[in-house]
Amino acid sequence: VDLDCYTQRMIVPATTENIRKAAECLCAGDVVAFPTETVYGLGADATNAEAVARIFEVKNRPRFDPLIVHVANEHAMGKIVTFVPEPARRLAARYWPGPLTLVLPRTELIPDIVTAGLASVAVRVPDHPVARALIEASRCSIAAPSANRFGRISPTTAEHVREQLGEQVEIILDGGPCRVGVESTIVSFVSEEPELLRPGRVTLEEVEETIGRVRIGAPSDRPLAPGQLARHYAPATPLTVIDTISQVDPEHRGSAALLLVQPQPAATPSGFAHVEVLSQDGRLTSAAANLFSALRRLDAAGYSGIYALAIAEVGLGRAIMDRLHRAQVSAGCEVRRARR
Ligand code: TXA
Ligand code: MG
């Protein structure tokens, strides 16, 4: 634990007492940052439109991008959604608490600002003791996007939150680094066919094993077509996804960083200023947990470019590649879409 952070007041350890204070802030209409198993969230009472407006202000987030509401359990979800189709129930039973968000028709209890005026609401039950304790202590449904400035890399530590939002947040509860490291899988049940809006730790394969075939949603820049903005996770350093290392001109390597999801079976590629390996053990779960921290670090190091070697878009690889592709788009290139 970095004690310097604590002297700057905003970051506090997630003790019972501090969770209680944060819960009081929520009830009073303030925003607080808290850890979940995926990334840190910036939370407000989901039924308080003014408090939720503050989230958009702090994040500098456009109002057409709706928020995820965090609840204690399936029963609590009953207050904010009108109907839960059978397949959605099956997913909830299997993956909650956990990194899965369901988009369902909403009740009047949820103000328009949470859903950008949509008739649906995104809801999940987080699997993190601090997030759960905060929901319980506040007795709130907590609307919370990732606690970063809009379009930037999502935070997986309390320090990441402070770097981007520090002065504007009353309390940042420190629960250590996030276990999963990429945002929740989002499955929408608003049209005939269930649709995967965002890949995450709960994989497409796992979703389909539970409920059968789902459509794969496309990212979009169109307002009122939420789910996925193509432009996201923007590092300032241009990031390029490559299929083979030989694609990178040897002339460019000396000032650039190579980002590998897994260790290379062959010899370490030569000529790069730095080679970053996301998982020493080769596991995608470790790679996902390190992804956003590594992107921040590489971005801060001032390389001329970051070259990320693509991996197969299966299992958790789909979520990792989704984030890398969108980091690339934000650096000014064309998006390439994941398919089956
Ligand atoms: O893991 C996570 O989901 C984290 C933690 C904090 O829970 N939260 C998170 O929130 O990633 P955010 O705001 O960064 O992403 C929410 C996504 C957005 O892409 C948004 O468009 C989509 O959820 N979304 C929210 N409500 C929706 C709705 N009614 N219909 C379709 N998409 C929706
Ligand atoms: Mg986000």
mmCIF file of C-alpha atoms in Angstrom, residues 12-307:
data_model
loop_
_atom_site.group_PDB
_atom_site.id
_atom_site.type_symbol
_atom_site.label_atom_id
_atom_site.label_comp_id
_atom_site.label_asym_id
_atom_site.label_seq_id
_atom_site.Cartn_x
_atom_site.Cartn_y
_atom_site.Cartn_z
ATOM 1 C CA VAL A 12 -8.797 5.576 1.888
ATOM 2 C CA PRO A 13 -8.445 1.889 2.747
ATOM 3 C CA ALA A 14 -11.742 0.037 2.395
ATOM 4 C CA THR A 15 -12.291 -0.568 6.104
ATOM 5 C CA THR A 16 -15.782 -1.088 7.516
ATOM 6 C CA GLU A 17 -15.696 2.448 8.881
ATOM 7 C CA ASN A 18 -14.664 3.990 5.547
ATOM 8 C CA ILE A 19 -17.237 1.936 3.667
ATOM 9 C CA ARG A 20 -19.843 3.315 6.069
ATOM 10 C CA LYS A 21 -18.646 6.863 5.353
ATOM 11 C CA ALA A 22 -18.765 6.223 1.617
ATOM 12 C CA ALA A 23 -22.296 4.863 2.003
ATOM 13 C CA GLU A 24 -23.285 8.082 3.772
ATOM 14 C CA CYS A 25 -21.845 10.066 0.875
ATOM 15 C CA LEU A 26 -23.927 8.023 -1.576
ATOM 16 C CA CYS A 27 -27.093 8.573 0.441
ATOM 17 C CA ALA A 28 -26.330 12.310 0.554
ATOM 18 C CA GLY A 29 -26.104 12.453 -3.240
ATOM 19 C CA ASP A 30 -22.303 12.459 -3.591
ATOM 20 C CA VAL A 31 -20.220 10.298 -5.892
ATOM 21 C CA VAL A 32 -17.657 7.819 -4.579
ATOM 22 C CA ALA A 33 -15.153 5.555 -6.303
ATOM 23 C CA PHE A 34 -15.048 1.921 -5.249
ATOM 24 C CA PRO A 35 -13.454 -1.348 -6.373
ATOM 25 C CA THR A 36 -15.290 -4.124 -8.167
ATOM 26 C CA GLU A 37 -13.824 -7.409 -9.383
ATOM 27 C CA THR A 38 -13.591 -5.982 -12.928
ATOM 28 C CA VAL A 39 -12.471 -2.322 -12.677
ATOM 29 C CA TYR A 40 -13.020 0.566 -10.247
ATOM 30 C CA GLY A 41 -16.433 2.232 -10.528
ATOM 31 C CA LEU A 42 -17.574 5.804 -9.958
ATOM 32 C CA GLY A 43 -20.834 5.393 -8.092
ATOM 33 C CA ALA A 44 -23.943 7.373 -7.224
ATOM 34 C CA ASP A 45 -27.409 6.493 -5.939
ATOM 35 C CA ALA A 46 -29.087 5.215 -9.119
ATOM 36 C CA THR A 47 -32.468 6.638 -8.113
ATOM 37 C CA ASN A 48 -31.102 10.165 -7.559
ATOM 38 C CA ALA A 49 -30.969 11.942 -10.940
ATOM 39 C CA GLU A 50 -28.912 14.850 -9.620
ATOM 40 C CA ALA A 51 -26.312 12.582 -8.064
ATOM 41 C CA VAL A 52 -26.078 10.610 -11.302
ATOM 42 C CA ALA A 53 -25.675 13.862 -13.260
ATOM 43 C CA ARG A 54 -22.569 14.472 -11.171
ATOM 44 C CA ILE A 55 -21.037 11.216 -12.511
ATOM 45 C CA PHE A 56 -21.351 12.511 -16.065
ATOM 46 C CA GLU A 57 -19.811 15.801 -15.023
ATOM 47 C CA VAL A 58 -16.849 14.226 -13.212
ATOM 48 C CA LYS A 59 -16.148 11.789 -16.046
ATOM 49 C CA ASN A 60 -16.824 14.306 -18.769
ATOM 50 C CA ARG A 61 -19.032 11.591 -20.224
ATOM 51 C CA PRO A 62 -21.599 12.280 -22.965
ATOM 52 C CA ARG A 63 -25.177 11.942 -21.768
ATOM 53 C CA PHE A 64 -26.058 9.446 -24.491
ATOM 54 C CA ASP A 65 -23.839 6.753 -22.914
ATOM 55 C CA PRO A 66 -25.926 4.958 -20.268
ATOM 56 C CA LEU A 67 -24.656 3.521 -16.966
ATOM 57 C CA ILE A 68 -24.620 0.123 -15.297
ATOM 58 C CA VAL A 69 -26.620 -0.223 -12.067
ATOM 59 C CA HIS A 70 -25.045 -2.369 -9.358
ATOM 60 C CA VAL A 71 -27.421 -4.246 -7.060
ATOM 61 C CA ALA A 72 -27.091 -6.655 -4.130
ATOM 62 C CA ASN A 73 -28.809 -9.640 -5.711
ATOM 63 C CA GLU A 74 -31.449 -10.827 -8.154
ATOM 64 C CA HIS A 75 -34.195 -9.887 -5.754
ATOM 65 C CA ALA A 76 -33.001 -6.264 -5.662
ATOM 66 C CA MET A 77 -32.927 -6.242 -9.452
ATOM 67 C CA GLY A 78 -36.666 -6.906 -9.313
ATOM 68 C CA LYS A 79 -37.261 -3.285 -8.303
ATOM 69 C CA ILE A 80 -35.576 -1.780 -11.332
ATOM 70 C CA VAL A 81 -36.554 -4.138 -14.158
ATOM 71 C CA THR A 82 -40.054 -5.045 -15.303
ATOM 72 C CA PHE A 83 -39.343 -8.439 -16.792
ATOM 73 C CA VAL A 84 -36.564 -11.026 -16.721
ATOM 74 C CA PRO A 85 -36.671 -13.519 -19.596
ATOM 75 C CA GLU A 86 -35.832 -17.123 -18.758
ATOM 76 C CA PRO A 87 -32.390 -17.096 -20.449
ATOM 77 C CA ALA A 88 -31.417 -13.956 -18.508
ATOM 78 C CA ARG A 89 -32.411 -15.725 -15.294
ATOM 79 C CA ARG A 90 -30.230 -18.661 -16.214
ATOM 80 C CA LEU A 91 -27.225 -16.396 -16.799
ATOM 81 C CA ALA A 92 -27.836 -14.600 -13.509
ATOM 82 C CA ALA A 93 -28.132 -17.876 -11.625
ATOM 83 C CA ARG A 94 -24.854 -19.087 -13.068
ATOM 84 C CA TYR A 95 -22.696 -15.963 -13.063
ATOM 85 C CA TRP A 96 -23.935 -13.658 -10.308
ATOM 86 C CA PRO A 97 -22.311 -12.327 -8.310
ATOM 87 C CA GLY A 98 -19.811 -11.790 -11.103
ATOM 88 C CA PRO A 99 -18.540 -9.923 -14.145
ATOM 89 C CA LEU A 100 -21.761 -10.120 -16.176
ATOM 90 C CA THR A 101 -24.207 -7.289 -16.942
ATOM 91 C CA LEU A 102 -27.757 -7.879 -18.195
ATOM 92 C CA VAL A 103 -29.702 -5.259 -20.161
ATOM 93 C CA LEU A 104 -33.407 -5.554 -19.356
ATOM 94 C CA PRO A 105 -36.581 -3.425 -19.573
ATOM 95 C CA ARG A 106 -36.547 -0.893 -16.746
ATOM 96 C CA THR A 107 -39.060 0.381 -14.215
ATOM 97 C CA GLU A 108 -39.881 4.026 -13.391
ATOM 98 C CA LEU A 109 -37.576 3.887 -10.378
ATOM 99 C CA ILE A 110 -34.568 4.453 -12.626
ATOM 100 C CA PRO A 111 -34.358 8.039 -13.915
ATOM 101 C CA ASP A 112 -33.738 8.758 -17.610
ATOM 102 C CA ILE A 113 -30.259 10.071 -16.979
ATOM 103 C CA VAL A 114 -29.064 6.591 -15.936
ATOM 104 C CA THR A 115 -30.246 4.963 -19.162
ATOM 105 C CA ALA A 116 -29.837 7.895 -21.568
ATOM 106 C CA GLY A 117 -33.592 7.795 -21.997
ATOM 107 C CA LEU A 118 -33.624 4.150 -23.108
ATOM 108 C CA ALA A 119 -36.455 1.884 -22.013
ATOM 109 C CA SER A 120 -33.868 -0.603 -20.737
ATOM 110 C CA VAL A 121 -31.380 -0.632 -17.877
ATOM 111 C CA ALA A 122 -28.032 -2.422 -17.544
ATOM 112 C CA VAL A 123 -27.732 -4.235 -14.219
ATOM 113 C CA ARG A 124 -25.200 -6.436 -12.467
ATOM 114 C CA VAL A 125 -24.373 -7.978 -9.091
ATOM 115 C CA PRO A 126 -20.658 -7.379 -8.490
ATOM 116 C CA ASP A 127 -18.416 -10.018 -6.932
ATOM 117 C CA HIS A 128 -16.226 -7.871 -4.725
ATOM 118 C CA PRO A 129 -16.553 -7.702 -0.938
ATOM 119 C CA VAL A 130 -16.139 -3.897 -0.894
ATOM 120 C CA ALA A 131 -18.692 -3.257 -3.651
ATOM 121 C CA ARG A 132 -21.136 -5.589 -1.946
ATOM 122 C CA ALA A 133 -20.578 -4.025 1.478
ATOM 123 C CA LEU A 134 -21.110 -0.559 -0.023
ATOM 124 C CA ILE A 135 -24.397 -1.580 -1.640
ATOM 125 C CA GLU A 136 -25.513 -3.127 1.618
ATOM 126 C CA ALA A 137 -24.462 -0.223 3.843
ATOM 127 C CA SER A 138 -26.054 2.403 1.585
ATOM 128 C CA ARG A 139 -29.155 0.325 0.748
ATOM 129 C CA CYS A 140 -28.760 1.885 -2.694
ATOM 130 C CA SER A 141 -28.746 0.575 -6.193
ATOM 131 C CA ILE A 142 -25.473 2.124 -7.342
ATOM 132 C CA ALA A 143 -25.164 3.527 -10.859
ATOM 133 C CA ALA A 144 -21.485 3.287 -11.730
ATOM 134 C CA PRO A 145 -19.458 3.525 -14.898
ATOM 135 C CA SER A 146 -15.754 2.789 -14.835
ATOM 136 C CA ALA A 147 -14.002 5.506 -12.804
ATOM 137 C CA ASN A 148 -11.945 7.023 -15.624
ATOM 138 C CA ARG A 149 -12.328 10.163 -17.676
ATOM 139 C CA PHE A 150 -14.505 9.436 -20.666
ATOM 140 C CA GLY A 151 -12.759 7.462 -23.392
ATOM 141 C CA ARG A 152 -9.632 6.839 -21.343
ATOM 142 C CA ILE A 153 -8.240 3.597 -19.941
ATOM 143 C CA SER A 154 -10.360 2.038 -17.182
ATOM 144 C CA PRO A 155 -8.818 2.049 -13.679
ATOM 145 C CA THR A 156 -7.802 -1.193 -12.006
ATOM 146 C CA THR A 157 -6.265 0.401 -8.895
ATOM 147 C CA ALA A 158 -7.318 3.237 -6.565
ATOM 148 C CA GLU A 159 -4.244 5.175 -7.691
ATOM 149 C CA HIS A 160 -5.440 5.035 -11.319
ATOM 150 C CA VAL A 161 -8.684 6.656 -10.196
ATOM 151 C CA ARG A 162 -6.861 9.395 -8.336
ATOM 152 C CA GLU A 163 -4.678 10.162 -11.337
ATOM 153 C CA GLN A 164 -7.701 10.853 -13.534
ATOM 154 C CA LEU A 165 -10.461 12.003 -11.204
ATOM 155 C CA GLY A 166 -8.675 12.779 -7.952
ATOM 156 C CA GLU A 167 -9.811 16.250 -7.019
ATOM 157 C CA GLN A 168 -13.426 15.682 -8.047
ATOM 158 C CA VAL A 169 -14.244 12.610 -5.991
ATOM 159 C CA GLU A 170 -15.046 12.758 -2.286
ATOM 160 C CA ILE A 171 -13.784 9.261 -1.460
ATOM 161 C CA ILE A 172 -11.837 6.616 -3.340
ATOM 162 C CA LEU A 173 -12.153 3.308 -1.481
ATOM 163 C CA ASP A 174 -8.957 1.313 -1.933
ATOM 164 C CA GLY A 175 -9.598 -2.398 -2.271
ATOM 165 C CA GLY A 176 -6.327 -3.239 -4.017
ATOM 166 C CA PRO A 177 -5.926 -4.186 -7.674
ATOM 167 C CA CYS A 178 -8.963 -5.595 -9.473
ATOM 168 C CA ARG A 179 -8.943 -9.355 -9.953
ATOM 169 C CA VAL A 180 -10.502 -9.516 -13.431
ATOM 170 C CA GLY A 181 -9.091 -6.342 -14.970
ATOM 171 C CA VAL A 182 -11.493 -5.909 -17.905
ATOM 172 C CA GLU A 183 -15.064 -4.636 -17.678
ATOM 173 C CA SER A 184 -18.053 -6.945 -17.363
ATOM 174 C CA THR A 185 -19.540 -8.915 -20.217
ATOM 175 C CA ILE A 186 -22.778 -7.209 -21.341
ATOM 176 C CA VAL A 187 -25.701 -9.235 -22.720
ATOM 177 C CA SER A 188 -28.832 -7.417 -23.844
ATOM 178 C CA PHE A 189 -32.320 -8.903 -23.733
ATOM 179 C CA VAL A 190 -34.243 -6.015 -25.262
ATOM 180 C CA SER A 191 -34.782 -7.500 -28.716
ATOM 181 C CA GLU A 192 -35.966 -10.925 -29.871
ATOM 182 C CA GLU A 193 -32.513 -12.439 -29.826
ATOM 183 C CA PRO A 194 -30.053 -11.961 -26.939
ATOM 184 C CA GLU A 195 -27.103 -9.829 -27.989
ATOM 185 C CA LEU A 196 -23.505 -9.640 -26.710
ATOM 186 C CA LEU A 197 -22.789 -5.909 -26.423
ATOM 187 C CA ARG A 198 -19.378 -6.198 -24.811
ATOM 188 C CA PRO A 199 -17.123 -9.246 -24.324
ATOM 189 C CA GLY A 200 -15.614 -9.779 -20.868
ATOM 190 C CA ARG A 201 -14.452 -12.368 -18.356
ATOM 191 C CA VAL A 202 -17.648 -14.357 -18.813
ATOM 192 C CA THR A 203 -16.866 -15.511 -22.337
ATOM 193 C CA LEU A 204 -19.129 -15.694 -25.385
ATOM 194 C CA GLU A 205 -18.630 -19.460 -25.279
ATOM 195 C CA GLU A 206 -19.835 -19.597 -21.668
ATOM 196 C CA VAL A 207 -22.848 -17.407 -22.433
ATOM 197 C CA GLU A 208 -23.816 -19.576 -25.397
ATOM 198 C CA GLU A 209 -23.325 -22.746 -23.393
ATOM 199 C CA THR A 210 -25.882 -21.370 -20.915
ATOM 200 C CA ILE A 211 -28.503 -19.819 -23.217
ATOM 201 C CA GLY A 212 -27.707 -20.857 -26.792
ATOM 202 C CA ARG A 213 -26.707 -18.711 -29.734
ATOM 203 C CA VAL A 214 -26.430 -14.934 -29.171
ATOM 204 C CA ARG A 215 -25.930 -12.142 -31.673
ATOM 205 C CA ILE A 216 -22.697 -10.170 -31.516
ATOM 206 C CA GLY A 217 -23.276 -6.443 -31.276
ATOM 207 C CA ALA A 218 -21.138 -4.058 -33.285
ATOM 208 C CA PRO A 219 -19.398 -1.087 -31.695
ATOM 209 C CA SER A 220 -20.717 2.287 -32.697
ATOM 210 C CA ASP A 221 -20.125 6.004 -32.485
ATOM 211 C CA ARG A 222 -23.783 6.817 -32.978
ATOM 212 C CA PRO A 223 -25.579 8.494 -30.099
ATOM 213 C CA LEU A 224 -28.515 6.465 -28.821
ATOM 214 C CA ALA A 225 -26.981 3.276 -30.129
ATOM 215 C CA PRO A 226 -25.186 2.507 -26.887
ATOM 216 C CA GLY A 227 -23.543 -0.654 -25.716
ATOM 217 C CA GLN A 228 -20.226 -0.110 -27.327
ATOM 218 C CA LEU A 229 -18.533 3.038 -28.430
ATOM 219 C CA ALA A 230 -15.844 2.130 -30.935
ATOM 220 C CA ARG A 231 -13.668 4.917 -29.592
ATOM 221 C CA HIS A 232 -12.370 4.026 -26.140
ATOM 222 C CA TYR A 233 -9.381 3.151 -23.957
ATOM 223 C CA ALA A 234 -7.413 5.923 -25.593
ATOM 224 C CA PRO A 235 -3.718 5.938 -24.873
ATOM 225 C CA ALA A 236 -1.980 9.068 -26.168
ATOM 226 C CA THR A 237 0.699 6.884 -27.761
ATOM 227 C CA PRO A 238 -0.438 5.438 -31.103
ATOM 228 C CA LEU A 239 -1.274 1.772 -30.616
ATOM 229 C CA THR A 240 -1.251 -0.673 -33.516
ATOM 230 C CA VAL A 241 -2.521 -4.232 -33.408
ATOM 231 C CA ILE A 242 -0.270 -6.496 -35.480
ATOM 232 C CA ASP A 243 -0.654 -10.111 -36.579
ATOM 233 C CA THR A 244 3.052 -10.862 -36.807
ATOM 234 C CA ILE A 245 6.069 -9.098 -35.361
ATOM 235 C CA SER A 246 7.679 -8.967 -38.807
ATOM 236 C CA GLN A 247 5.045 -6.354 -39.707
ATOM 237 C CA VAL A 248 6.938 -3.794 -37.629
ATOM 238 C CA ASP A 249 9.646 -2.067 -39.618
ATOM 239 C CA PRO A 250 12.993 -2.639 -37.842
ATOM 240 C CA GLU A 251 13.612 1.083 -38.195
ATOM 241 C CA HIS A 252 10.632 1.868 -35.971
ATOM 242 C CA ARG A 253 11.394 -0.708 -33.304
ATOM 243 C CA GLY A 254 14.135 1.194 -31.505
ATOM 244 C CA SER A 255 11.751 3.793 -30.115
ATOM 245 C CA ALA A 256 8.672 1.543 -29.805
ATOM 246 C CA ALA A 257 7.254 -0.919 -27.292
ATOM 247 C CA LEU A 258 6.017 -4.382 -28.151
ATOM 248 C CA LEU A 259 3.036 -5.621 -26.138
ATOM 249 C CA LEU A 260 2.664 -9.385 -25.873
ATOM 250 C CA VAL A 261 -0.375 -10.952 -24.225
ATOM 251 C CA GLN A 262 1.516 -14.168 -23.589
ATOM 252 C CA PRO A 263 5.244 -15.054 -23.570
ATOM 253 C CA GLN A 264 6.544 -15.897 -27.051
ATOM 254 C CA PRO A 265 7.460 -19.552 -27.483
ATOM 255 C CA ALA A 266 10.398 -18.556 -29.730
ATOM 256 C CA ALA A 267 13.244 -16.188 -28.857
ATOM 257 C CA THR A 268 12.366 -12.712 -27.586
ATOM 258 C CA PRO A 269 11.727 -10.437 -30.588
ATOM 259 C CA SER A 270 14.622 -8.120 -31.088
ATOM 260 C CA GLY A 271 15.094 -4.442 -31.718
ATOM 261 C CA PHE A 272 12.254 -3.002 -29.594
ATOM 262 C CA ALA A 273 12.954 -0.384 -26.958
ATOM 263 C CA HIS A 274 10.848 -2.467 -24.594
ATOM 264 C CA VAL A 275 8.925 -5.746 -24.641
ATOM 265 C CA GLU A 276 5.987 -5.965 -22.231
ATOM 266 C CA VAL A 277 4.529 -9.408 -21.508
ATOM 267 C CA LEU A 278 1.059 -9.292 -19.916
ATOM 268 C CA SER A 279 1.178 -12.772 -18.417
ATOM 269 C CA GLN A 280 4.363 -14.544 -17.391
ATOM 270 C CA ASP A 281 2.381 -17.723 -16.721
ATOM 271 C CA GLY A 282 0.723 -17.511 -20.142
ATOM 272 C CA ARG A 283 -2.789 -17.431 -18.664
ATOM 273 C CA LEU A 284 -5.305 -15.057 -20.229
ATOM 274 C CA THR A 285 -6.802 -14.329 -16.805
ATOM 275 C CA SER A 286 -3.435 -12.906 -15.688
ATOM 276 C CA ALA A 287 -3.093 -11.009 -18.965
ATOM 277 C CA ALA A 288 -6.540 -9.409 -18.560
ATOM 278 C CA ALA A 289 -5.764 -8.445 -14.963
ATOM 279 C CA ASN A 290 -2.586 -6.634 -16.106
ATOM 280 C CA LEU A 291 -3.856 -5.149 -19.359
ATOM 281 C CA PHE A 292 -4.980 -1.659 -18.322
ATOM 282 C CA SER A 293 -2.079 -1.073 -15.902
ATOM 283 C CA ALA A 294 0.357 -2.037 -18.634
ATOM 284 C CA LEU A 295 -1.312 0.259 -21.176
ATOM 285 C CA ARG A 296 -1.052 3.152 -18.726
ATOM 286 C CA ARG A 297 2.579 2.423 -17.987
ATOM 287 C CA LEU A 298 3.531 2.088 -21.644
ATOM 288 C CA ASP A 299 1.609 5.238 -22.479
ATOM 289 C CA ALA A 300 3.429 7.203 -19.767
ATOM 290 C CA ALA A 301 6.859 5.951 -20.870
ATOM 291 C CA GLY A 302 6.794 8.063 -24.019
ATOM 292 C CA TYR A 303 7.447 5.470 -26.738
ATOM 293 C CA SER A 304 6.845 6.516 -30.344
ATOM 294 C CA GLY A 305 4.363 3.670 -30.690
ATOM 295 C CA ILE A 306 2.944 0.567 -29.033
ATOM 296 C CA TYR A 307 2.641 -2.584 -31.152
#
